[in-house]
Amino acid sequence: MVEFTYGEIYLVEFSMMEFTVVEFIAVGSTAVEFAAGEFAVVEFAAVEFDAVGFAVVGFTSVEFAAVEFTAVDFTSVEFTGYQR
């Protein structure tokens, strides 16, 4: 399980190799696009996610304004919940 709090993103929790809940509080979502099993672009008012790519084996990169997460790999990723 990985939990982090950054800026106005409240909680992103990974549990049992799955996205269980991705919750954003007080963040104005401008574009969420799903294409071919990937997040193409997810943009928010305060934080921009560049190319948050999902494949069968994991992320390619998750980049924030001041913090960058790179090559976070899972054997299987299942997006099970999204709350806004």
XYZ file of C-alpha atoms in Angstrom:
84
model
C 0.000 0.000 0.000
C 1.285 3.440 -0.978
C -0.354 6.601 0.278
C 0.683 10.162 -0.401
C -0.758 13.633 0.072
C 0.388 16.414 -2.228
C -1.083 19.839 -2.820
C -4.812 19.602 -3.296
C -4.756 15.947 -4.155
C -6.106 14.347 -1.031
C -5.438 10.616 -1.283
C -4.244 8.078 -3.804
C -4.185 4.636 -2.287
C -2.820 1.446 -3.806
C -3.951 -1.746 -2.128
C -3.846 -5.412 -3.152
C -2.237 -4.448 -6.502
C -5.346 -2.459 -7.423
C -6.544 1.091 -7.533
C -9.136 0.884 -4.805
C -10.009 4.553 -4.360
C -8.641 7.627 -6.078
C -10.193 10.616 -4.370
C -9.703 14.290 -5.148
C -10.979 17.024 -2.844
C -11.334 20.666 -3.919
C -9.671 20.057 -7.256
C -11.302 21.193 -10.480
C -10.868 18.397 -12.976
C -10.597 19.772 -16.496
C -9.970 16.684 -18.599
C -9.950 12.960 -17.926
C -9.351 10.786 -20.943
C -9.299 7.005 -21.139
C -7.946 5.450 -24.329
C -6.831 1.863 -24.983
C -6.365 1.045 -21.321
C -4.380 4.176 -20.533
C -4.764 7.532 -18.904
C -3.817 9.711 -21.837
C -3.906 13.084 -20.053
C -5.331 13.971 -16.664
C -5.242 17.684 -15.915
C -6.317 19.504 -12.785
C -6.548 23.149 -11.882
C -3.618 23.099 -9.453
C -1.715 19.963 -10.445
C -1.104 18.501 -13.875
C -0.425 14.845 -14.470
C 1.683 14.396 -17.607
C 1.243 11.117 -19.452
C 0.114 8.965 -16.564
C 0.336 5.759 -18.583
C -1.192 2.474 -17.545
C -0.161 -0.753 -19.219
C -0.743 -4.358 -18.149
C 2.517 -4.273 -16.208
C 2.377 -0.814 -14.678
C 2.937 2.909 -14.834
C 5.378 4.617 -17.120
C 5.649 7.788 -15.034
C 3.731 9.972 -12.642
C 5.000 13.536 -12.572
C 4.008 16.322 -10.212
C 5.029 19.960 -9.997
C 7.816 19.327 -7.488
C 7.841 15.554 -7.050
C 8.357 12.949 -9.737
C 7.512 9.279 -9.440
C 9.058 7.174 -12.185
C 8.803 3.516 -13.173
C 6.377 2.326 -10.512
C 5.715 -1.187 -11.742
C 3.006 -3.631 -10.806
C 2.312 -7.085 -12.148
C -1.323 -6.133 -12.680
C -3.209 -2.860 -12.323
C -6.978 -2.646 -12.082
C -8.758 0.682 -11.846
C -11.710 -0.040 -9.595
C -12.890 3.316 -8.279
C -12.859 7.029 -8.990
C -14.514 9.629 -6.794
C -14.535 13.343 -7.400
